[in-house]
Each structure stands twice: as C-alpha cells, then as structure tokens.
PDB file of C-alpha atoms in Angstrom:
ATOM      1  CA  UNK A 188      -1.668  10.533 -15.603  1.00 63.00           C
ATOM      2  CA  UNK A 189      -2.989   7.038 -16.230  1.00 69.00           C
ATOM      3  CA  UNK A 190      -0.046   6.247 -18.513  1.00 69.00           C
ATOM      4  CA  UNK A 191       2.425   7.477 -15.877  1.00 71.00           C
ATOM      5  CA  UNK A 192       0.671   5.354 -13.224  1.00 70.00           C
ATOM      6  CA  UNK A 193       0.703   2.282 -15.472  1.00 81.00           C
ATOM      7  CA  UNK A 194       4.396   2.773 -16.205  1.00 87.00           C
ATOM      8  CA  UNK A 195       5.132   3.143 -12.488  1.00 84.00           C
ATOM      9  CA  UNK A 196       3.398  -0.148 -11.747  1.00 86.00           C
ATOM     10  CA  UNK A 197       5.232  -1.899 -14.574  1.00 90.00           C
ATOM     11  CA  UNK A 198       8.589  -0.653 -13.249  1.00 89.00           C
ATOM     12  CA  UNK A 199       7.877  -1.650  -9.638  1.00 89.00           C
ATOM     13  CA  UNK A 200       5.721  -4.791  -9.994  1.00 90.00           C
ATOM     14  CA  UNK A 201       8.555  -7.324  -9.708  1.00 93.00           C
ATOM     15  CA  UNK A 202      10.567  -5.410  -7.124  1.00 95.00           C
ATOM     16  CA  UNK A 203       9.987  -4.642  -3.473  1.00 97.00           C
ATOM     17  CA  UNK A 204       6.366  -4.286  -2.416  1.00 97.00           C
ATOM     18  CA  UNK A 205       7.093  -1.279  -0.184  1.00 97.00           C
ATOM     19  CA  UNK A 206       8.582   0.560  -3.181  1.00 95.00           C
ATOM     20  CA  UNK A 207       5.429  -0.191  -5.147  1.00 95.00           C
ATOM     21  CA  UNK A 208       3.273   1.133  -2.291  1.00 96.00           C
ATOM     22  CA  UNK A 209       5.345   4.298  -2.050  1.00 96.00           C
ATOM     23  CA  UNK A 210       5.233   4.838  -5.790  1.00 94.00           C
ATOM     24  CA  UNK A 211       1.464   4.506  -5.936  1.00 94.00           C
ATOM     25  CA  UNK A 212       0.991   6.666  -2.809  1.00 96.00           C
ATOM     26  CA  UNK A 213       2.892   9.459  -4.577  1.00 95.00           C
ATOM     27  CA  UNK A 214       1.236   8.912  -7.947  1.00 94.00           C
ATOM     28  CA  UNK A 215      -0.854  11.887  -9.113  1.00 94.00           C
ATOM     29  CA  UNK A 216      -3.307   9.428 -10.697  1.00 92.00           C
ATOM     30  CA  UNK A 217      -3.889   7.778  -7.301  1.00 93.00           C
ATOM     31  CA  UNK A 218      -3.874  11.096  -5.450  1.00 96.00           C
ATOM     32  CA  UNK A 219      -6.589  12.439  -7.765  1.00 94.00           C
ATOM     33  CA  UNK A 220      -8.605   9.234  -8.109  1.00 94.00           C
ATOM     34  CA  UNK A 221      -8.918   8.704  -4.353  1.00 95.00           C
ATOM     35  CA  UNK A 222      -9.068  12.418  -3.445  1.00 96.00           C
ATOM     36  CA  UNK A 223      -5.930  12.373  -1.313  1.00 96.00           C
ATOM     37  CA  UNK A 224      -4.867  15.600  -2.996  1.00 96.00           C
ATOM     38  CA  UNK A 225      -7.683  17.134  -0.889  1.00 96.00           C
ATOM     39  CA  UNK A 226      -6.596  15.412   2.351  1.00 97.00           C
ATOM     40  CA  UNK A 227      -5.941  18.134   4.939  1.00 98.00           C
ATOM     41  CA  UNK A 228      -5.669  18.183   8.728  1.00 98.00           C
ATOM     42  CA  UNK A 229      -8.953  20.058   9.215  1.00 97.00           C
ATOM     43  CA  UNK A 230     -10.922  17.549   7.084  1.00 96.00           C
ATOM     44  CA  UNK A 231      -9.072  14.259   6.619  1.00 97.00           C
ATOM     45  CA  UNK A 232     -10.224  12.335   3.561  1.00 97.00           C
ATOM     46  CA  UNK A 233     -10.412   8.575   4.159  1.00 98.00           C
ATOM     47  CA  UNK A 234     -10.702   7.356   0.552  1.00 97.00           C
ATOM     48  CA  UNK A 235      -7.018   6.564   0.036  1.00 98.00           C
ATOM     49  CA  UNK A 236      -6.590   5.229   3.587  1.00 98.00           C
ATOM     50  CA  UNK A 237      -9.445   2.766   3.153  1.00 98.00           C
ATOM     51  CA  UNK A 238      -8.198   1.639  -0.268  1.00 97.00           C
ATOM     52  CA  UNK A 239      -4.647   1.241   1.052  1.00 98.00           C
ATOM     53  CA  UNK A 240      -5.778  -0.978   3.928  1.00 98.00           C
ATOM     54  CA  UNK A 241      -8.568  -2.906   2.222  1.00 97.00           C
ATOM     55  CA  UNK A 242      -7.366  -3.405  -1.343  1.00 97.00           C
ATOM     56  CA  UNK A 243      -3.612  -2.808  -1.416  1.00 97.00           C
ATOM     57  CA  UNK A 244      -2.311  -4.359   1.801  1.00 98.00           C
ATOM     58  CA  UNK A 245      -4.205  -6.072   4.628  1.00 98.00           C
ATOM     59  CA  UNK A 246      -7.404  -7.048   2.838  1.00 97.00           C
ATOM     60  CA  UNK A 247     -10.962  -6.549   4.035  1.00 96.00           C
ATOM     61  CA  UNK A 248     -10.466  -9.074   6.866  1.00 95.00           C
ATOM     62  CA  UNK A 249      -6.946  -7.895   7.697  1.00 96.00           C
ATOM     63  CA  UNK A 250      -7.575  -6.875  11.281  1.00 96.00           C
ATOM     64  CA  UNK A 251      -7.728  -3.111  10.952  1.00 98.00           C
ATOM     65  CA  UNK A 252     -10.441  -0.991  12.538  1.00 98.00           C
ATOM     66  CA  UNK A 253     -12.376   2.101  11.539  1.00 98.00           C
ATOM     67  CA  UNK A 254     -10.067   4.053  13.868  1.00 98.00           C
ATOM     68  CA  UNK A 255      -7.077   2.718  11.909  1.00 98.00           C
ATOM     69  CA  UNK A 256      -8.632   4.051   8.696  1.00 98.00           C
ATOM     70  CA  UNK A 257      -9.043   7.490  10.298  1.00 98.00           C
ATOM     71  CA  UNK A 258      -5.494   7.491  11.659  1.00 98.00           C
ATOM     72  CA  UNK A 259      -4.020   6.417   8.314  1.00 98.00           C
ATOM     73  CA  UNK A 260      -5.960   9.240   6.637  1.00 98.00           C
ATOM     74  CA  UNK A 261      -4.429  11.688   9.128  1.00 98.00           C
ATOM     75  CA  UNK A 262      -0.950  10.297   8.398  1.00 98.00           C
ATOM     76  CA  UNK A 263      -1.378  11.096   4.693  1.00 98.00           C
ATOM     77  CA  UNK A 264      -2.602  14.671   5.101  1.00 98.00           C
ATOM     78  CA  UNK A 265      -0.498  16.989   2.978  1.00 98.00           C
ATOM     79  CA  UNK A 266       0.342  14.346   0.343  1.00 98.00           C
ATOM     80  CA  UNK A 267      -0.794  16.158  -2.790  1.00 97.00           C
ATOM     81  CA  UNK A 268       0.021  17.021  -6.387  1.00 96.00           C
ATOM     82  CA  UNK A 269       2.144  19.724  -7.948  1.00 94.00           C
ATOM     83  CA  UNK A 270       2.824  20.211 -11.643  1.00 88.00           C
ATOM     84  CA  UNK A 271       6.248  21.717 -10.938  1.00 88.00           C
ATOM     85  CA  UNK A 272       7.837  18.518  -9.610  1.00 87.00           C
ATOM     86  CA  UNK A 273       9.377  15.666 -11.593  1.00 85.00           C
ATOM     87  CA  UNK A 274       6.796  13.073 -10.534  1.00 87.00           C
ATOM     88  CA  UNK A 275       3.844  15.402  -9.894  1.00 91.00           C
ATOM     89  CA  UNK A 276       3.944  14.791  -6.115  1.00 95.00           C
ATOM     90  CA  UNK A 277       4.584  17.231  -3.302  1.00 97.00           C
ATOM     91  CA  UNK A 278       4.200  17.106   0.454  1.00 98.00           C
ATOM     92  CA  UNK A 279       2.534  20.245   1.794  1.00 98.00           C
ATOM     93  CA  UNK A 280       3.369  20.639   5.495  1.00 98.00           C
ATOM     94  CA  UNK A 281       0.925  23.555   5.808  1.00 98.00           C
ATOM     95  CA  UNK A 282      -2.042  21.153   5.688  1.00 98.00           C
ATOM     96  CA  UNK A 283      -0.496  18.154   7.476  1.00 98.00           C
ATOM     97  CA  UNK A 284      -1.787  16.848  10.826  1.00 98.00           C
ATOM     98  CA  UNK A 285       1.267  16.974  13.102  1.00 98.00           C
ATOM     99  CA  UNK A 286      -0.439  15.336  16.105  1.00 98.00           C
ATOM    100  CA  UNK A 287       0.399  11.826  17.341  1.00 98.00           C
ATOM    101  CA  UNK A 288      -1.348   8.959  15.575  1.00 98.00           C
ATOM    102  CA  UNK A 289      -1.981   5.295  16.442  1.00 98.00           C
ATOM    103  CA  UNK A 290      -2.101   2.808  13.554  1.00 98.00           C
ATOM    104  CA  UNK A 291      -2.537  -0.931  14.108  1.00 98.00           C
ATOM    105  CA  UNK A 292      -1.351  -0.512  17.682  1.00 97.00           C
ATOM    106  CA  UNK A 293       1.810   1.385  16.657  1.00 98.00           C
ATOM    107  CA  UNK A 294       2.367   4.906  17.928  1.00 98.00           C
ATOM    108  CA  UNK A 295       3.387   7.442  15.294  1.00 98.00           C
ATOM    109  CA  UNK A 296       5.036  10.314  17.161  1.00 98.00           C
ATOM    110  CA  UNK A 297       3.844  13.893  16.914  1.00 98.00           C
ATOM    111  CA  UNK A 298       5.672  16.698  15.144  1.00 98.00           C
ATOM    112  CA  UNK A 299       6.728  14.786  12.075  1.00 97.00           C
ATOM    113  CA  UNK A 300       5.620  15.406   8.530  1.00 98.00           C
ATOM    114  CA  UNK A 301       5.861  13.190   5.482  1.00 98.00           C
ATOM    115  CA  UNK A 302       7.464  10.583   7.768  1.00 98.00           C
ATOM    116  CA  UNK A 303       3.977   9.754   9.097  1.00 98.00           C
ATOM    117  CA  UNK A 304       2.859   8.384   5.747  1.00 98.00           C
ATOM    118  CA  UNK A 305       6.214   6.681   5.174  1.00 98.00           C
ATOM    119  CA  UNK A 306       5.903   5.045   8.610  1.00 98.00           C
ATOM    120  CA  UNK A 307       2.431   3.733   7.723  1.00 98.00           C
ATOM    121  CA  UNK A 308       3.667   2.347   4.397  1.00 98.00           C
ATOM    122  CA  UNK A 309       6.470   0.545   6.216  1.00 98.00           C
ATOM    123  CA  UNK A 310       4.066  -0.909   8.810  1.00 98.00           C
ATOM    124  CA  UNK A 311       1.733  -2.151   6.115  1.00 98.00           C
ATOM    125  CA  UNK A 312       4.408  -3.499   3.776  1.00 98.00           C
ATOM    126  CA  UNK A 313       5.903  -5.562   6.605  1.00 97.00           C
ATOM    127  CA  UNK A 314       2.635  -6.735   8.161  1.00 98.00           C
ATOM    128  CA  UNK A 315       2.008 -10.518   8.116  1.00 98.00           C
ATOM    129  CA  UNK A 316      -1.561  -9.957   6.884  1.00 98.00           C
ATOM    130  CA  UNK A 317      -0.188  -8.031   3.911  1.00 98.00           C
ATOM    131  CA  UNK A 318       2.088 -10.965   3.106  1.00 98.00           C
ATOM    132  CA  UNK A 319      -0.878 -13.322   3.218  1.00 98.00           C
ATOM    133  CA  UNK A 320      -3.167 -11.006   1.240  1.00 98.00           C
ATOM    134  CA  UNK A 321      -0.618 -10.405  -1.531  1.00 98.00           C
ATOM    135  CA  UNK A 322       0.235 -14.126  -1.635  1.00 98.00           C
ATOM    136  CA  UNK A 323      -3.468 -14.976  -1.899  1.00 98.00           C
ATOM    137  CA  UNK A 324      -3.994 -12.517  -4.758  1.00 98.00           C
ATOM    138  CA  UNK A 325      -0.987 -13.894  -6.645  1.00 97.00           C
ATOM    139  CA  UNK A 326      -2.156 -17.474  -6.108  1.00 98.00           C
ATOM    140  CA  UNK A 327      -5.619 -16.595  -7.421  1.00 97.00           C
ATOM    141  CA  UNK A 328      -4.112 -14.896 -10.460  1.00 96.00           C
ATOM    142  CA  UNK A 329      -1.641 -17.611 -11.363  1.00 95.00           C
ATOM    143  CA  UNK A 330      -2.913 -20.872  -9.865  1.00 96.00           C
ATOM    144  CA  UNK A 331      -6.606 -21.103  -9.029  1.00 95.00           C
ATOM    145  CA  UNK A 332      -9.668 -19.092  -8.067  1.00 95.00           C
ATOM    146  CA  UNK A 333      -9.640 -21.108  -4.843  1.00 96.00           C
ATOM    147  CA  UNK A 334      -5.953 -21.746  -4.117  1.00 97.00           C
ATOM    148  CA  UNK A 335      -4.974 -24.246  -1.439  1.00 97.00           C
ATOM    149  CA  UNK A 336      -4.233 -22.633   1.922  1.00 97.00           C
ATOM    150  CA  UNK A 337      -0.902 -24.444   2.035  1.00 97.00           C
ATOM    151  CA  UNK A 338       0.260 -22.668  -1.131  1.00 98.00           C
ATOM    152  CA  UNK A 339      -0.994 -19.284   0.071  1.00 98.00           C
ATOM    153  CA  UNK A 340       0.825 -19.761   3.397  1.00 98.00           C
ATOM    154  CA  UNK A 341       4.078 -20.904   1.769  1.00 98.00           C
ATOM    155  CA  UNK A 342       3.935 -17.969  -0.674  1.00 98.00           C
ATOM    156  CA  UNK A 343       3.273 -15.577   2.228  1.00 98.00           C
ATOM    157  CA  UNK A 344       6.312 -17.000   4.008  1.00 98.00           C
ATOM    158  CA  UNK A 345       8.395 -16.286   0.896  1.00 98.00           C
ATOM    159  CA  UNK A 346       7.111 -12.689   0.964  1.00 98.00           C
ATOM    160  CA  UNK A 347       8.144 -12.358   4.618  1.00 98.00           C
ATOM    161  CA  UNK A 348      11.586 -13.997   4.435  1.00 98.00           C
ATOM    162  CA  UNK A 349      12.425 -11.981   1.304  1.00 98.00           C
ATOM    163  CA  UNK A 350      11.369  -8.669   2.909  1.00 97.00           C
ATOM    164  CA  UNK A 351       8.536  -8.016   0.483  1.00 98.00           C
ATOM    165  CA  UNK A 352      10.409  -8.832  -2.707  1.00 98.00           C
ATOM    166  CA  UNK A 353       7.819 -10.015  -5.237  1.00 97.00           C
ATOM    167  CA  UNK A 354      10.065 -11.968  -7.638  1.00 97.00           C
ATOM    168  CA  UNK A 355      10.925 -14.731  -5.110  1.00 98.00           C
ATOM    169  CA  UNK A 356       7.224 -15.150  -4.316  1.00 98.00           C
ATOM    170  CA  UNK A 357       6.427 -15.590  -7.991  1.00 98.00           C
ATOM    171  CA  UNK A 358       9.361 -17.975  -8.434  1.00 98.00           C
ATOM    172  CA  UNK A 359       7.981 -20.040  -5.535  1.00 98.00           C
ATOM    173  CA  UNK A 360       4.514 -20.091  -7.117  1.00 97.00           C
ATOM    174  CA  UNK A 361       5.765 -20.987 -10.585  1.00 97.00           C
ATOM    175  CA  UNK A 362       7.864 -23.851  -9.204  1.00 97.00           C
ATOM    176  CA  UNK A 363       4.994 -25.265  -7.138  1.00 97.00           C
ATOM    177  CA  UNK A 364       3.159 -28.479  -7.981  1.00 96.00           C
ATOM    178  CA  UNK A 365      -0.100 -26.523  -7.762  1.00 96.00           C
ATOM    179  CA  UNK A 366       1.020 -24.163 -10.524  1.00 96.00           C
ATOM    180  CA  UNK A 367       2.253 -27.062 -12.650  1.00 94.00           C
ATOM    181  CA  UNK A 368      -1.111 -28.795 -12.261  1.00 93.00           C
ATOM    182  CA  UNK A 369      -3.221 -25.693 -12.957  1.00 90.00           C
ATOM    183  CA  UNK A 370      -4.947 -25.494 -16.321  1.00 72.00           C
ATOM    184  CA  UNK A 371      -4.111 -22.408 -18.349  1.00 63.00           C
TER     185      UNK A 371
END
C-alpha cells in the first residue's frame, strides 16, 4: 500500500492540487492510516478530516473550526477500501451520512453520497488559505525556513490564478530572486 501511495503522489505532485487531494483521499494507505475506512454515519471518525484540514490544505491557523472538522468527517463517511477494485477504493452508501452538512460556511445538501466528499475537496482545493498554506510549504522547502511574506503571497497568487496547478507555482518560485539567492 505504501508503494502505491508513493507512486500516486509522484504521478500527481506536479499536476492539479485537487487531483492530488482526491487521489490521496481514495488511497487505501491513507484510508487505513487515518482510519477513514472505519468512518460511518453512526460513529464518524475525525482523523482524516483533521489531517485534511490541518496538514493537507488550510493549515493549523486556516480558519476552520471544530464543527468544520466534524462536518468534514461526516462528508467522508462511506469512503473505504475494497480489494476487488482497481485502486482499492470503494464508496459504501450503506454507511454514509446523507444529512445536510455545513463546511466553512458552505451548505452541502442532503441526500447525496460520494458527492459530499468531492464537494469538500473542491472547497478546500480552491480556498485562499489552501493557496497560502501550500505556497508557504513550497517556499520553506525550496527557498528558506523563514520565507519572505512577499514570496509566499506571490506564490499563493500563482496557485489561485492557475486553478491549483502546482507546476506554475514552482516555476514562479524557481524564477524568483529569493530562490536564486538561497543557499543550497
């Protein structure tokens, strides 16, 4: 599973961020590691929801609330694993929470299924705090442990204007004076 997850990340890393989020959300390695394979309507499991908000998208200071974590967990009920599918993922509607949800101030209508999780991934991938958080992480990785705010903001703008495409953000970073001046 780890090798499949690593290969998924390698394939998606320079593409669209939403595609990367979707791929990891469906990854059996992620579903097992964060217990989402056990996430059912009667007992929503918040592990994946918290990781998605805190570490993958908005960041710890990204403006989400504890209620958002709970609602995101409800949106991903029924996302589980199945050995009989090509990618090891299956959506099980029998354990999904079909009630209305509210995530980051956005209403997710009732009576949908897998679309709830897809809706959340779209909200997060297109959120300005996600753009800033991803830009910050890339700047730390490639420029400095304490990157200038101006570079983070300009990289975040590249993320936004390119609809979450990672390659233009990296191109922007690698062409920046800050990158050129960074040691190593």
